[in-house]
XYZ file of C-alpha atoms in Angstrom:
193
model
C -24.242 -63.265 -20.305
C -23.992 -66.850 -21.491
C -26.485 -69.452 -20.296
C -27.289 -73.039 -21.237
C -29.610 -73.019 -24.221
C -33.057 -73.894 -22.845
C -33.769 -75.885 -26.014
C -30.630 -78.026 -25.558
C -31.338 -81.631 -24.770
C -28.596 -83.608 -23.146
C -27.625 -86.697 -25.181
C -28.442 -90.004 -23.554
C -26.242 -93.013 -23.010
C -27.209 -96.520 -22.015
C -26.597 -97.515 -18.410
C -26.300 -101.242 -17.700
C -26.501 -102.566 -14.146
C -25.012 -106.021 -13.577
C -24.868 -108.410 -10.687
C -21.346 -108.208 -9.295
C -21.269 -111.891 -8.382
C -22.673 -113.447 -11.544
C -22.088 -110.725 -14.131
C -25.707 -111.060 -15.346
C -27.470 -107.971 -16.590
C -29.988 -106.776 -14.020
C -31.272 -103.668 -15.772
C -30.747 -101.475 -18.860
C -31.848 -97.848 -19.031
C -30.890 -94.462 -20.534
C -29.206 -91.637 -18.561
C -27.878 -88.171 -19.431
C -24.312 -88.315 -20.728
C -22.169 -86.883 -17.885
C -19.446 -85.924 -20.410
C -21.784 -83.940 -22.667
C -20.981 -80.223 -22.977
C -24.175 -78.179 -23.037
C -24.765 -75.692 -25.851
C -24.866 -72.083 -24.576
C -26.462 -68.896 -25.859
C -25.886 -65.236 -25.063
C -28.774 -63.362 -23.419
C -29.119 -59.920 -21.765
C -28.098 -59.941 -18.115
C -31.040 -58.649 -16.033
C -28.596 -57.496 -13.318
C -26.378 -55.577 -15.748
C -26.131 -51.826 -15.188
C -24.480 -51.142 -18.554
C -26.944 -49.523 -20.970
C -27.712 -51.511 -24.102
C -26.410 -48.662 -26.301
C -23.069 -48.366 -24.431
C -19.883 -48.101 -26.463
C -16.547 -49.640 -25.557
C -13.894 -47.053 -24.673
C -10.157 -47.601 -25.029
C -8.123 -47.271 -21.809
C -6.349 -44.108 -22.974
C -9.635 -42.402 -23.899
C -11.190 -43.526 -20.622
C -8.350 -41.929 -18.623
C -8.708 -38.698 -20.629
C -12.468 -38.610 -20.005
C -12.001 -39.182 -16.270
C -9.335 -36.455 -16.104
C -11.628 -34.011 -17.909
C -14.193 -34.459 -15.137
C -11.690 -33.407 -12.479
C -10.866 -29.934 -11.260
C -9.336 -27.921 -14.055
C -5.993 -26.163 -13.390
C -7.512 -22.744 -14.153
C -10.367 -23.341 -11.720
C -12.886 -23.527 -14.539
C -15.776 -25.961 -14.206
C -14.932 -29.476 -15.298
C -16.334 -31.342 -18.272
C -19.324 -33.608 -18.384
C -19.293 -36.816 -20.382
C -21.938 -36.932 -23.079
C -22.502 -39.058 -26.173
C -21.309 -37.681 -29.501
C -23.499 -37.849 -32.602
C -22.104 -41.343 -33.203
C -22.915 -42.361 -29.631
C -19.312 -42.460 -28.379
C -18.533 -40.692 -25.099
C -16.843 -37.295 -25.325
C -15.870 -34.646 -22.767
C -17.982 -31.516 -23.121
C -16.688 -28.422 -21.382
C -19.007 -25.581 -20.447
C -18.399 -22.278 -22.185
C -15.615 -20.191 -20.622
C -16.585 -18.007 -17.693
C -17.192 -14.343 -18.253
C -15.117 -11.887 -16.199
C -18.207 -11.267 -14.052
C -18.636 -15.006 -13.391
C -14.935 -15.359 -12.546
C -15.155 -12.368 -10.197
C -18.268 -13.840 -8.520
C -16.452 -17.163 -8.047
C -13.413 -15.335 -6.625
C -15.636 -13.347 -4.242
C -17.028 -16.555 -2.772
C -13.492 -17.688 -1.936
C -12.459 -14.244 -0.676
C -15.403 -14.003 1.683
C -14.865 -17.557 2.938
C -11.145 -16.887 3.602
C -11.780 -13.420 5.033
C -14.312 -14.567 7.658
C -11.755 -16.169 10.028
C -9.517 -13.101 9.677
C -12.378 -10.803 10.652
C -13.198 -13.077 13.602
C -9.556 -13.030 14.720
C -9.350 -9.233 14.408
C -12.608 -8.842 16.320
C -11.194 -11.031 19.086
C -7.972 -8.991 19.208
C -9.944 -5.716 19.350
C -12.228 -7.018 22.107
C -9.350 -8.271 24.252
C -7.408 -5.030 23.706
C -10.433 -2.891 24.627
C -11.008 -4.889 27.824
C -7.327 -4.461 28.683
C -7.506 -0.727 28.032
C -5.196 -0.946 24.990
C -7.021 1.534 22.740
C -4.202 1.656 20.157
C -4.362 -2.100 19.470
C -8.180 -2.061 19.455
C -8.173 0.819 16.926
C -5.497 -0.852 14.758
C -7.472 -4.108 14.767
C -10.692 -2.291 13.828
C -8.866 -0.410 11.042
C -7.461 -3.668 9.635
C -10.947 -5.220 9.773
C -12.396 -2.251 7.872
C -9.707 -2.611 5.192
C -10.611 -6.305 4.910
C -14.272 -5.409 4.465
C -13.297 -3.009 1.659
C -11.084 -5.585 -0.054
C -13.843 -6.683 -2.475
C -13.926 -3.186 -4.043
C -10.150 -2.957 -4.267
C -9.270 -1.329 -7.653
C -6.616 -3.964 -8.458
C -9.161 -6.725 -7.825
C -11.834 -5.020 -9.928
C -9.351 -4.402 -12.762
C -8.241 -8.058 -12.900
C -9.789 -10.188 -15.658
C -8.626 -13.688 -14.712
C -8.870 -15.577 -11.443
C -5.108 -15.722 -10.760
C -4.815 -11.938 -11.099
C -7.793 -11.455 -8.774
C -6.273 -13.826 -6.218
C -2.881 -12.088 -6.465
C -4.481 -8.654 -5.933
C -6.232 -9.869 -2.800
C -3.080 -11.534 -1.421
C -1.088 -8.327 -2.066
C -3.708 -6.356 -0.137
C -3.633 -8.873 2.735
C 0.147 -8.359 2.923
C -0.228 -4.561 2.812
C -2.831 -4.587 5.597
C -0.648 -6.889 7.714
C 2.486 -4.804 7.057
C 0.689 -1.618 8.226
C -0.555 -3.249 11.430
C 1.243 -3.616 14.755
C 2.591 -7.076 15.598
C -0.375 -7.884 17.869
C -2.764 -7.346 14.922
C -0.453 -8.850 12.307
C -0.740 -12.218 14.104
C -4.276 -12.613 12.681
C -2.770 -12.846 9.170
C -0.159 -15.528 9.871
C -2.137 -18.474 8.487
C -3.393 -16.629 5.402
C 0.028 -15.354 4.428
C 1.913 -18.566 5.217
């Protein structure tokens, strides 16, 4: 930041006070020149949050760096911004996921999305059992068991990329819903919408 140079001394000008009636000089003295422009110097700003070794980044590069930190279209982890050997910021992406890591990430989503379906099917089975509708209760329990087995589905285990894994699971959701009576199929409406 720029501040007035502490060693700068304002130039002086003579001030003359006169008697307004007679025009006689009453007093002479020196004052700071009100028109003087002080000399300034640049000093570090103690409030500044920008590191002293920061590098200026062009707008286009800045936008690219910010975009690299966002969610990647393939679901892969996003980049971190790190300094290059020259000290300029660059986007550094983690190494690509292994198939096992992708499958583990997919399983987290599958289990999260499956939980409300299992709750809905459990509710349908409970209501059907209380109403004496054994067929609906059994169909709901069978659909729930298929959902529990969905993580060992051969098509899911054979998939090597996230989109294929997701597609295999969605196909199985559709197959389970298609095999179920309408009262059980209602649990799948939101997932398949």
